[in-house]
CSV table of C-alpha atoms and ligand atoms in Angstrom, one decimal:
chain,number,residue,atom,x,y,z
Q,1,UNK,CA,9.0,53.0,-9.9
Q,2,UNK,CA,6.5,50.9,-11.8
Q,3,UNK,CA,3.6,52.8,-13.2
Q,4,UNK,CA,0.3,51.6,-14.7
Q,5,UNK,CA,-1.7,53.8,-17.1
Q,6,UNK,CA,-5.3,52.6,-17.7
Q,7,UNK,CA,-6.5,53.6,-21.2
Q,8,UNK,CA,-5.4,53.3,-24.8
Q,9,UNK,CA,-5.9,56.5,-26.8
Q,10,UNK,CA,-4.0,59.5,-28.0
Q,11,UNK,CA,-4.5,61.1,-24.5
Q,12,UNK,CA,-2.8,58.1,-22.8
Q,13,UNK,CA,0.0,58.2,-25.3
Q,14,UNK,CA,0.7,61.9,-24.4
Q,15,UNK,CA,0.5,61.1,-20.7
Q,16,UNK,CA,2.9,58.2,-21.0
Q,17,UNK,CA,5.4,60.2,-23.1
Q,18,UNK,CA,5.3,63.0,-20.5
Q,19,UNK,CA,5.7,60.6,-17.6
Q,20,UNK,CA,8.7,59.1,-19.2
Q,21,UNK,CA,10.6,62.3,-18.6
Q,22,UNK,CA,10.8,61.4,-14.9
Q,23,UNK,CA,14.0,59.4,-14.3
Q,24,UNK,CA,12.5,57.6,-11.3
Q,25,UNK,CA,10.0,55.8,-13.5
Q,26,UNK,CA,11.6,52.6,-14.6
Q,27,UNK,CA,8.6,50.9,-16.3
Q,28,UNK,CA,5.2,51.9,-17.6
Q,29,UNK,CA,2.4,49.4,-18.4
Q,30,UNK,CA,-0.5,50.5,-20.5
Q,31,UNK,CA,-3.8,48.7,-20.1
Q,32,UNK,CA,-4.7,48.1,-22.9
Q,33,UNK,CA,-2.6,50.7,-24.7
Q,34,UNK,CA,-2.4,50.4,-28.5
Q,35,UNK,CA,0.0,49.6,-31.3
Q,36,UNK,CA,1.6,53.1,-31.2
Q,37,UNK,CA,1.8,53.3,-27.4
Q,38,UNK,CA,3.7,50.0,-27.6
Q,39,UNK,CA,6.8,52.0,-28.6
Q,40,UNK,CA,6.7,53.8,-25.2
Q,41,UNK,CA,5.2,51.4,-22.8
Q,42,UNK,CA,4.5,47.7,-22.2
Q,43,UNK,CA,1.0,47.1,-23.5
Q,44,UNK,CA,-1.1,44.5,-21.8
Q,45,UNK,CA,-4.4,43.3,-23.3
Q,46,UNK,CA,-6.7,44.1,-20.4
Q,47,UNK,CA,-9.7,46.3,-21.2
Q,48,UNK,CA,-10.0,49.7,-19.4
Q,49,UNK,CA,-13.3,48.7,-17.9
Q,50,UNK,CA,-12.2,45.3,-16.6
Q,51,UNK,CA,-11.5,46.6,-13.1
Q,52,UNK,CA,-11.0,43.2,-11.5
Q,53,UNK,CA,-8.3,42.3,-14.1
Q,54,UNK,CA,-6.7,45.7,-13.7
Q,55,UNK,CA,-6.4,45.3,-9.9
Q,56,UNK,CA,-5.0,41.7,-10.2
Q,57,UNK,CA,-2.5,42.9,-12.7
Q,58,UNK,CA,-1.4,45.8,-10.5
Q,59,UNK,CA,-1.0,43.5,-7.5
Q,60,UNK,CA,0.9,40.7,-9.4
Q,61,UNK,CA,3.3,43.2,-10.9
Q,62,UNK,CA,3.9,45.3,-7.7
Q,63,UNK,CA,2.7,48.5,-9.4
Q,64,UNK,CA,3.7,51.6,-7.3
Q,65,UNK,CA,1.3,54.1,-8.8
Q,66,UNK,CA,-1.7,54.0,-11.3
Q,67,UNK,CA,-3.0,56.7,-13.6
Q,68,UNK,CA,-6.7,56.0,-14.6
Q,69,UNK,CA,-7.3,58.2,-17.6
Q,70,UNK,CA,-10.6,57.4,-19.3
Q,71,UNK,CA,-14.1,58.2,-17.9
Q,72,UNK,CA,-15.6,54.7,-17.9
Q,73,UNK,CA,-13.2,53.1,-15.4
Q,74,UNK,CA,-13.3,56.2,-13.2
Q,75,UNK,CA,-17.1,56.2,-13.1
Q,76,UNK,CA,-17.0,52.5,-12.4
Q,77,UNK,CA,-14.7,52.9,-9.4
Q,78,UNK,CA,-11.3,51.8,-10.7
Q,79,UNK,CA,-9.5,54.2,-8.3
Q,80,UNK,CA,-11.5,52.9,-5.3
Q,81,UNK,CA,-10.6,49.3,-6.2
Q,82,UNK,CA,-6.9,50.1,-6.6
Q,83,UNK,CA,-6.8,52.1,-3.4
Q,84,UNK,CA,-8.5,49.3,-1.6
Q,85,UNK,CA,-5.4,47.1,-2.3
Q,86,UNK,CA,-3.0,49.9,-1.3
Q,87,UNK,CA,-2.1,51.2,-4.7
Q,88,UNK,CA,-2.1,55.0,-4.9
Q,89,UNK,CA,-3.8,56.5,-8.0
Q,90,UNK,CA,-4.2,59.7,-10.1
Q,91,UNK,CA,-7.9,60.1,-10.7
Q,92,UNK,CA,-11.1,60.7,-8.7
Q,93,UNK,CA,-12.9,58.1,-6.7
Q,94,UNK,CA,-16.3,56.8,-8.0
Q,95,UNK,CA,-18.1,59.2,-5.6
Q,96,UNK,CA,-16.3,62.2,-7.2
Q,97,UNK,CA,-16.3,60.9,-10.8
Q,98,UNK,CA,-20.1,61.3,-10.7
Q,99,UNK,CA,-19.4,64.9,-11.7
Q,100,UNK,CA,-19.0,63.6,-15.2
Q,101,UNK,CA,-21.0,60.4,-14.8
Q,102,UNK,CA,-24.3,62.1,-14.2
Q,103,UNK,CA,-25.4,65.4,-15.8
Q,104,UNK,CA,-28.3,65.6,-13.4
Q,105,UNK,CA,-25.8,65.5,-10.5
Q,106,UNK,CA,-23.5,68.2,-12.0
Q,107,UNK,CA,-26.3,70.5,-12.9
Q,108,UNK,CA,-27.8,70.2,-9.4
Q,109,UNK,CA,-24.4,70.8,-7.9
Q,110,UNK,CA,-23.9,74.0,-9.9
Q,111,UNK,CA,-27.4,75.1,-9.1
Q,112,UNK,CA,-26.9,74.5,-5.3
Q,113,UNK,CA,-23.5,76.3,-5.1
Q,114,UNK,CA,-24.3,79.2,-7.5
Q,115,UNK,CA,-21.8,78.1,-10.2
Q,116,UNK,CA,-22.7,79.7,-13.5
Q,117,UNK,CA,-24.2,77.3,-16.1
Q,118,UNK,CA,-27.0,77.2,-18.6
Q,119,UNK,CA,-30.5,77.4,-17.1
Q,120,UNK,CA,-32.0,73.8,-17.0
Q,121,UNK,CA,-34.4,71.3,-15.7
Q,122,UNK,CA,-34.1,67.5,-15.4
Q,123,UNK,CA,-36.8,65.0,-16.2
Q,124,UNK,CA,-37.4,61.3,-15.6
Q,125,UNK,CA,-40.6,61.2,-17.8
Q,126,UNK,CA,-41.1,62.1,-21.4
Q,127,UNK,CA,-44.3,64.0,-21.1
Q,128,UNK,CA,-43.1,66.6,-18.7
Q,129,UNK,CA,-39.9,67.0,-20.7
Q,130,UNK,CA,-41.8,67.7,-23.8
Q,131,UNK,CA,-44.1,70.1,-22.0
Q,132,UNK,CA,-41.1,72.0,-20.8
Q,133,UNK,CA,-39.6,72.2,-24.3
Q,134,UNK,CA,-42.9,73.6,-25.6
Q,135,UNK,CA,-42.9,76.2,-22.8
Q,136,UNK,CA,-39.3,77.3,-23.5
Q,137,UNK,CA,-39.2,77.1,-27.3
Q,138,UNK,CA,-36.2,76.6,-29.5
Q,139,UNK,CA,-33.2,76.6,-29.9
Q,140,UNK,CA,-32.8,74.4,-26.9
Q,141,UNK,CA,-30.4,71.6,-25.8
Q,142,UNK,CA,-31.3,68.0,-24.8
Q,143,UNK,CA,-28.8,66.0,-22.9
Q,144,UNK,CA,-28.8,62.3,-21.8
Q,145,UNK,CA,-28.0,62.0,-18.1
Q,146,UNK,CA,-25.2,59.4,-18.3
Q,147,UNK,CA,-22.1,58.7,-20.3
Q,148,UNK,CA,-22.9,58.5,-24.1
Q,149,UNK,CA,-19.5,58.6,-25.8
Q,150,UNK,CA,-19.8,62.3,-26.3
Q,151,UNK,CA,-22.9,61.8,-28.4
Q,152,UNK,CA,-25.7,62.4,-25.9
Q,153,UNK,CA,-26.1,66.1,-26.5
Q,154,UNK,CA,-28.6,67.4,-29.1
Q,155,UNK,CA,-28.6,71.0,-30.0
Q,156,UNK,CA,-32.1,71.3,-31.3
Q,157,UNK,CA,-33.0,74.1,-33.6
Q,158,UNK,CA,-36.8,73.5,-33.4
Q,159,UNK,CA,-39.2,72.3,-30.7
Q,160,UNK,CA,-40.0,69.2,-32.9
Q,161,UNK,CA,-36.4,68.3,-33.1
Q,162,UNK,CA,-36.0,68.6,-29.3
Q,163,UNK,CA,-39.1,66.5,-28.7
Q,164,UNK,CA,-37.8,63.9,-31.1
Q,165,UNK,CA,-34.4,63.8,-29.2
Q,166,UNK,CA,-36.3,63.2,-25.9
Q,167,UNK,CA,-38.3,60.5,-27.5
Q,168,UNK,CA,-35.3,58.6,-28.9
Q,169,UNK,CA,-33.4,58.9,-25.6
Q,170,UNK,CA,-36.3,58.0,-23.3
Q,171,UNK,CA,-38.4,55.7,-25.5
Q,172,UNK,CA,-36.1,54.1,-28.0
Q,173,UNK,CA,-33.2,54.2,-25.4
Q,174,UNK,CA,-30.6,55.0,-28.1
Q,175,UNK,CA,-28.1,55.6,-25.3
Q,176,UNK,CA,-29.4,52.8,-23.0
Q,177,UNK,CA,-29.8,53.6,-19.4
Q,178,UNK,CA,-27.8,56.9,-19.9
Q,179,UNK,CA,-31.0,58.3,-21.4
Q,180,UNK,CA,-33.5,57.2,-18.8
Q,181,UNK,CA,-33.2,60.8,-17.4
Q,182,UNK,CA,-32.6,63.8,-19.5
Q,183,UNK,CA,-31.5,67.4,-18.9
Q,184,UNK,CA,-33.0,70.1,-21.0
Q,185,UNK,CA,-31.1,73.4,-21.0
Q,186,UNK,CA,-30.8,76.8,-22.4
Q,187,UNK,CA,-28.9,77.2,-25.6
Q,188,UNK,CA,-25.8,79.3,-24.9
Q,189,UNK,CA,-23.6,81.1,-27.4
Q,190,UNK,CA,-19.9,82.2,-27.3
Q,191,UNK,CA,-16.4,80.9,-27.8
Q,192,UNK,CA,-15.7,77.5,-26.1
Q,193,UNK,CA,-12.7,77.0,-23.9
Q,194,UNK,CA,-11.4,73.8,-22.3
Q,195,UNK,CA,-9.5,74.2,-19.0
Q,196,UNK,CA,-8.0,71.1,-17.5
Q,197,UNK,CA,-7.0,71.6,-13.8
Q,198,UNK,CA,-5.0,69.7,-11.4
Q,199,UNK,CA,-6.6,69.4,-7.9
Q,200,UNK,CA,-5.9,67.6,-4.7
Q,201,UNK,CA,-9.3,68.3,-3.4
Q,202,UNK,CA,-8.6,71.8,-2.0
Q,203,UNK,CA,-6.0,73.5,-4.1
Q,204,UNK,CA,-6.7,74.0,-7.8
Q,205,UNK,CA,-3.9,74.6,-10.4
Q,206,UNK,CA,-5.3,75.1,-13.9
Q,207,UNK,CA,-3.3,74.0,-16.9
Q,208,UNK,CA,-2.8,76.1,-20.0
Q,209,UNK,CA,-6.2,76.6,-21.7
Q,210,UNK,CA,-7.1,75.0,-25.0
Q,211,UNK,CA,-9.6,74.9,-27.8
Q,212,UNK,CA,-11.1,71.6,-29.2
Q,213,UNK,CA,-12.5,71.3,-32.7
Q,214,UNK,CA,-15.4,68.9,-32.3
Q,215,UNK,CA,-17.1,68.9,-35.7
Q,216,UNK,CA,-15.9,66.5,-38.4
Q,217,UNK,CA,-15.6,69.1,-41.2
Q,218,UNK,CA,-13.8,72.3,-41.9
Q,219,UNK,CA,-15.3,75.5,-40.6
Q,220,UNK,CA,-17.1,73.5,-37.9
Q,221,UNK,CA,-19.5,71.7,-40.2
Q,222,UNK,CA,-20.6,68.0,-40.2
Q,223,UNK,CA,-21.1,65.7,-37.3
Q,224,UNK,CA,-19.8,65.9,-33.8
Q,225,UNK,CA,-16.8,63.8,-33.1
Q,226,UNK,CA,-14.5,63.0,-30.2
Q,227,UNK,CA,-12.4,65.9,-31.3
Q,228,UNK,CA,-10.5,66.5,-34.6
Q,229,UNK,CA,-7.8,68.8,-33.3
Q,230,UNK,CA,-6.8,71.2,-30.6
Q,231,UNK,CA,-4.7,74.3,-30.0
Q,232,UNK,CA,-3.3,75.8,-26.8
Q,233,UNK,CA,-3.4,78.3,-25.3
Q,234,UNK,CA,-7.0,79.5,-26.2
Q,235,UNK,CA,-6.8,83.2,-27.1
Q,236,UNK,CA,-10.3,83.9,-26.0
Q,237,UNK,CA,-9.3,82.9,-22.4
Q,238,UNK,CA,-7.6,86.1,-21.4
Q,239,UNK,CA,-6.0,86.6,-17.9
Q,240,UNK,CA,-9.1,88.5,-16.8
Q,241,UNK,CA,-11.4,85.7,-17.8
Q,242,UNK,CA,-9.1,83.2,-16.2
Q,243,UNK,CA,-9.2,85.2,-12.9
Q,244,UNK,CA,-13.0,85.3,-13.1
Q,245,UNK,CA,-13.2,81.5,-13.8
Q,246,UNK,CA,-11.0,80.8,-10.8
Q,247,UNK,CA,-13.2,82.8,-8.4
Q,248,UNK,CA,-16.6,81.9,-9.9
Q,249,UNK,CA,-16.1,78.4,-11.2
Q,250,UNK,CA,-12.9,76.4,-10.3
Q,251,UNK,CA,-12.6,77.1,-6.6
Q,252,UNK,CA,-16.4,76.9,-6.0
Q,253,UNK,CA,-16.6,73.6,-7.8
Q,254,UNK,CA,-13.7,72.0,-5.8
Q,255,UNK,CA,-15.2,73.4,-2.5
Q,256,UNK,CA,-18.6,72.1,-3.5
Q,257,UNK,CA,-17.4,68.6,-4.1
Q,258,UNK,CA,-15.6,68.6,-0.7
Q,259,UNK,CA,-18.7,69.9,1.0
Q,260,UNK,CA,-20.7,67.1,-0.6
Q,261,UNK,CA,-18.2,64.6,0.7
Q,262,UNK,CA,-17.1,63.8,-2.8
Q,263,UNK,CA,-13.6,65.3,-2.6
Q,264,UNK,CA,-12.2,65.4,-6.1
Q,265,UNK,CA,-8.5,64.5,-6.7
Q,266,UNK,CA,-7.1,64.3,-10.1
Q,267,UNK,CA,-7.7,66.2,-13.3
Q,268,UNK,CA,-10.9,68.2,-13.4
Q,269,UNK,CA,-11.9,69.3,-16.9
Q,270,UNK,CA,-14.0,72.4,-17.2
Q,271,UNK,CA,-15.8,72.8,-20.6
Q,272,UNK,CA,-16.6,76.5,-20.6
Q,273,UNK,CA,-18.6,78.8,-22.9
Q,274,UNK,CA,-17.7,82.5,-22.7
Q,275,UNK,CA,-21.1,84.1,-23.1
Q,276,UNK,CA,-21.8,87.8,-23.1
Q,277,UNK,CA,-23.1,87.3,-19.6
Q,278,UNK,CA,-19.8,85.8,-18.4
Q,279,UNK,CA,-18.1,82.3,-18.5
Q,280,UNK,CA,-20.5,79.4,-17.9
Q,281,UNK,CA,-19.9,75.7,-17.4
Q,282,UNK,CA,-21.1,73.6,-20.4
Q,283,UNK,CA,-19.8,70.4,-18.9
Q,284,UNK,CA,-17.4,68.9,-16.4
Q,285,UNK,CA,-15.3,65.8,-17.1
Q,286,UNK,CA,-13.6,63.9,-14.4
Q,287,UNK,CA,-10.4,63.3,-16.4
Q,288,UNK,CA,-7.9,64.7,-18.9
Q,289,UNK,CA,-9.6,65.7,-22.2
Q,290,UNK,CA,-8.8,64.0,-25.5
Q,291,UNK,CA,-7.3,65.6,-27.7
Q,292,UNK,CA,-6.8,68.6,-25.3
Q,293,UNK,CA,-4.1,66.6,-23.4
Q,294,UNK,CA,-2.1,66.2,-26.6
Q,295,UNK,CA,-1.5,70.0,-26.7
Q,296,UNK,CA,-1.5,70.8,-23.0
Q,297,UNK,CA,1.1,68.3,-21.7
Q,298,UNK,CA,3.8,69.2,-24.3
Q,299,UNK,CA,3.7,72.7,-22.9
Q,300,UNK,CA,4.1,71.6,-19.3
Q,301,UNK,CA,7.5,72.5,-18.0
Q,302,UNK,CA,7.2,71.0,-14.5
Q,303,UNK,CA,7.4,67.2,-13.9
Q,304,UNK,CA,4.0,65.5,-14.5
Q,305,UNK,CA,4.6,62.7,-12.1
Q,306,UNK,CA,5.5,65.0,-9.3
Q,307,UNK,CA,2.3,66.9,-9.8
Q,308,UNK,CA,0.2,63.8,-10.0
Q,309,UNK,CA,1.6,62.5,-6.7
Q,310,UNK,CA,0.9,65.9,-5.1
Q,311,UNK,CA,-2.7,65.6,-6.2
Q,312,UNK,CA,-2.9,62.2,-4.6
Q,313,UNK,CA,-1.1,63.3,-1.4
Q,314,UNK,CA,-2.8,66.6,-0.9
Q,315,UNK,CA,0.3,68.7,-1.4
Q,316,UNK,CA,-0.5,70.5,-4.6
Q,317,UNK,CA,-0.2,73.9,-3.0
Q,318,UNK,CA,3.5,73.5,-2.4
Q,319,UNK,CA,4.1,71.9,-5.9
Q,320,UNK,CA,5.1,73.9,-8.9
Q,321,UNK,CA,2.9,73.7,-12.0
Q,322,UNK,CA,4.6,75.7,-14.6
Q,323,UNK,CA,3.9,76.0,-18.3
Q,324,UNK,CA,6.1,77.1,-21.2
Q,325,UNK,CA,5.2,80.4,-23.0
Q,326,UNK,CA,4.7,78.9,-26.4
Q,327,UNK,CA,1.7,77.4,-28.3
Q,328,UNK,CA,0.8,73.9,-29.4
Q,329,UNK,CA,-1.3,72.5,-32.2
Q,330,UNK,CA,-2.7,68.9,-32.6
Q,331,UNK,CA,-4.1,67.8,-36.0
Q,332,UNK,CA,-6.1,64.5,-35.7
Q,333,UNK,CA,-5.7,62.2,-38.6
Q,334,UNK,CA,-8.8,60.0,-38.8
Q,335,UNK,CA,-10.1,57.2,-41.0
Q,336,UNK,CA,-12.2,58.5,-43.8
Q,337,UNK,CA,-15.9,58.2,-42.9
Q,338,UNK,CA,-15.4,58.8,-39.2
Q,339,UNK,CA,-17.5,59.3,-37.0
Q,340,UNK,CA,-19.8,57.1,-39.0
Q,341,UNK,CA,-18.7,54.1,-41.0
Q,342,UNK,CA,-15.0,53.7,-41.8
Q,343,UNK,CA,-12.6,50.9,-42.9
Q,344,UNK,CA,-9.5,49.9,-40.8
Q,345,UNK,CA,-6.5,47.7,-41.2
Q,346,UNK,CA,-4.4,50.0,-43.4
Q,347,UNK,CA,-0.7,50.2,-42.7
Q,348,UNK,CA,0.6,53.4,-41.2
Q,349,UNK,CA,4.0,54.9,-41.9
Q,350,UNK,CA,5.3,57.2,-39.2
Q,351,UNK,CA,8.0,59.9,-39.6
Q,352,UNK,CA,11.5,59.1,-38.4
Q,353,UNK,CA,12.1,59.5,-34.7
Q,354,UNK,CA,12.4,63.1,-33.7
Q,355,UNK,CA,11.0,64.4,-37.0
Q,356,UNK,CA,7.5,65.0,-35.7
Q,357,UNK,CA,5.6,64.3,-32.5
Q,358,UNK,CA,2.8,61.8,-33.0
Q,359,UNK,CA,0.4,60.4,-30.4
Q,360,UNK,CA,-1.3,57.3,-31.5
Q,361,UNK,CA,-5.0,56.6,-30.8
Q,362,UNK,CA,-6.4,53.9,-33.0
Q,363,UNK,CA,-3.7,51.5,-34.2
Q,364,UNK,CA,-2.6,48.0,-33.6
Q,365,UNK,CA,0.6,46.1,-34.2
Q,366,UNK,CA,0.3,43.0,-36.4
Q,367,UNK,CA,3.3,41.1,-37.5
Q,368,UNK,CA,5.5,44.1,-36.9
Q,369,UNK,CA,3.3,46.4,-38.9
Q,370,UNK,CA,1.3,49.3,-37.5
Q,371,UNK,CA,-2.3,49.1,-38.8
Q,372,UNK,CA,-5.2,51.5,-38.4
Q,373,UNK,CA,-7.8,50.1,-36.0
Q,374,UNK,CA,-10.1,53.0,-35.1
Q,375,UNK,CA,-11.8,56.2,-36.2
Q,376,UNK,CA,-9.4,58.6,-34.8
Q,377,UNK,CA,-6.0,57.1,-35.7
Q,378,UNK,CA,-3.4,59.6,-34.4
Q,379,UNK,CA,-2.6,63.2,-33.7
Q,380,UNK,CA,0.3,65.1,-35.1
Q,381,UNK,CA,1.4,67.6,-32.5
Q,382,UNK,CA,3.8,70.5,-32.7
Q,383,UNK,CA,4.9,73.2,-30.3
Q,384,UNK,CA,6.4,76.6,-31.3
Q,385,UNK,CA,6.8,80.1,-30.0
Q,386,UNK,CA,3.6,81.4,-31.6
Q,387,UNK,CA,0.3,79.7,-32.5
Q,388,UNK,CA,0.8,80.5,-36.2
Q,389,UNK,CA,4.1,78.7,-36.1
Q,390,UNK,CA,2.7,75.7,-34.2
Q,391,UNK,CA,-0.2,75.4,-36.7
Q,392,UNK,CA,2.1,75.7,-39.7
Q,393,UNK,CA,4.5,73.1,-38.2
Q,394,UNK,CA,1.8,70.6,-37.4
Q,395,UNK,CA,0.4,70.8,-41.0
Q,396,UNK,CA,3.9,70.6,-42.5
Q,397,UNK,CA,4.3,67.3,-40.5
Q,398,UNK,CA,1.0,65.8,-41.4
Q,399,UNK,CA,2.2,64.6,-44.9
Q,400,UNK,CA,5.0,62.7,-43.2
Q,401,UNK,CA,2.4,60.3,-41.8
Q,402,UNK,CA,0.7,58.2,-44.4
Q,403,UNK,CA,-2.1,55.6,-44.4
Q,404,UNK,CA,-4.8,54.8,-46.9
Q,405,UNK,CA,-8.1,56.7,-46.4
Q,406,UNK,CA,-6.6,59.3,-44.1
Q,407,UNK,CA,-8.8,62.3,-43.3
Q,408,UNK,CA,-8.1,65.4,-41.4
Q,409,UNK,CA,-9.4,68.9,-41.0
Q,410,UNK,CA,-7.4,71.6,-42.7
Q,411,UNK,CA,-8.5,74.5,-40.5
Q,412,UNK,CA,-7.3,73.5,-36.9
Q,413,UNK,CA,-6.4,76.7,-35.2
Q,414,UNK,CA,-8.1,79.0,-37.7
Q,415,UNK,CA,-10.7,80.4,-35.3
Q,416,UNK,CA,-8.1,80.9,-32.6
Q,417,UNK,CA,-5.8,82.7,-35.0
Q,418,UNK,CA,-8.6,85.0,-36.1
Q,419,UNK,CA,-9.1,86.0,-32.5
Q,420,UNK,CA,-5.5,87.1,-32.3
Q,421,UNK,CA,-5.8,88.9,-35.6
Q,422,UNK,CA,-8.9,90.8,-34.4
Q,423,UNK,CA,-7.2,91.8,-31.2
Q,424,UNK,CA,-4.2,93.1,-33.0
F,1,AMP,P1,-20.7,67.8,-24.6
F,1,AMP,O1,-20.8,66.4,-25.3
F,1,AMP,O2,-21.4,67.9,-23.3
F,1,AMP,O3,-19.2,68.2,-24.7
F,1,AMP,O4,-21.4,68.8,-25.6
F,1,AMP,C1,-21.1,68.8,-26.9
F,1,AMP,C2,-21.1,70.2,-27.5
F,1,AMP,O5,-22.4,70.7,-27.5
F,1,AMP,C3,-20.3,71.2,-26.6
F,1,AMP,O6,-19.0,71.2,-26.9
F,1,AMP,C4,-21.0,72.5,-27.0
F,1,AMP,O7,-20.4,72.9,-28.2
F,1,AMP,C5,-22.4,72.1,-27.3
F,1,AMP,N1,-23.3,72.4,-26.2
F,1,AMP,C6,-23.5,71.7,-25.1
F,1,AMP,N2,-24.3,72.3,-24.2
F,1,AMP,C7,-24.7,73.5,-24.8
F,1,AMP,C8,-25.6,74.6,-24.5
F,1,AMP,N3,-26.3,74.6,-23.4
F,1,AMP,N4,-25.7,75.6,-25.4
F,1,AMP,C9,-25.0,75.6,-26.6
F,1,AMP,N5,-24.2,74.6,-26.9
F,1,AMP,C10,-24.0,73.5,-26.1
F,2,LIG,N1,-12.3,66.7,-26.0
F,2,LIG,C1,-13.5,66.6,-25.2
F,2,LIG,C2,-13.4,65.5,-24.2
F,2,LIG,O1,-12.4,65.0,-23.9
F,2,LIG,O2,-14.4,65.2,-23.6
């Protein structure tokens, strides 16, 4: 079997390493991959958004199966294009990827099918948006309709701040066309949980839950980032909450998508907030989360490729999706200054093989050397019987990775551990 994985971050590195456990897979190509992924797959310099080139490459190289991991190519229709030339894929079609591609679509879907989410209204003009903000008061949340690299969400503490956010999105177009419509919604409070779920369009099999750490600084301070670390499972997501989410959120969402003739096959990501009025959907993503995947897949006991094929073929019901009992922790090592300005080009030294699990996100190979090339450089991941052990092990391994100007949070897992301690 020859597999193609579209994407080139830490998430893709984790997917590729897990796929390699399947003995039938003889070769994996990563488009574009990165300098670290090059140790586990053949990297080909084709951008994840260059759908035409991806399809040509897949045809020329007789690819048997493709995994499209990032949001952009999914929303642009990479799966449709690959399917059209007879290549089966893991990932939703363009029609289904809209669940992430348009916040107006996803909010309207939840409203129509009674799926719990923050109260909201969407606007195509600035004046009515501002009038609604004045009527509702602060705190209030302003979201750009389209994809905005995770930066299109403003949690406004004052009415003025919310109106300014609307102005910058709709007038200054800071997110381009993504901000031509905005969603204004109620500010929710409670612990956040990420649940990635496999689905074949009918059956849903959730993976182990996880917790992201989005802010750049310790104790959830500083700017929002793509994610500075994760732990799994998430202690706030109890079996009772899981059962409630299945009935009220996961199954209704998959049924709703089918009803709308946008059947979703692939990994559906539920960003949830556990409010005092029950779990609510903060956002849907049409793909594996990053860096959630880096803690979820190492805990997967069943074969990933078999599950992916079951999602494609509609046989997920009969396919085992089993997770190990332990915990996992991922500490992201970033370039100092991220998510704003940072320098790249520093040499990375990695631990010896088998000494620590590392998933590389932003690095390139140059003359045999691995150099930093992005904001989030890599994730150090560990698994252990307990969360405390997983966290301790990840932090013990962090110093084994070195590069100039490395920055990481020192408190990944702290909030999750405090939940266990309060329970005890
Ligand atoms: P997103 O980019 O959609 O993942 O949103 C970024 C972060 O903003 C989320 O992880 C939440 O912490 C926060 N957020 C989004 N929507 C709301 C809301 N309605 N109320 C409170 N926080 C929110
Ligand atoms: N970690 C959040 C995301 O993948 O969108």
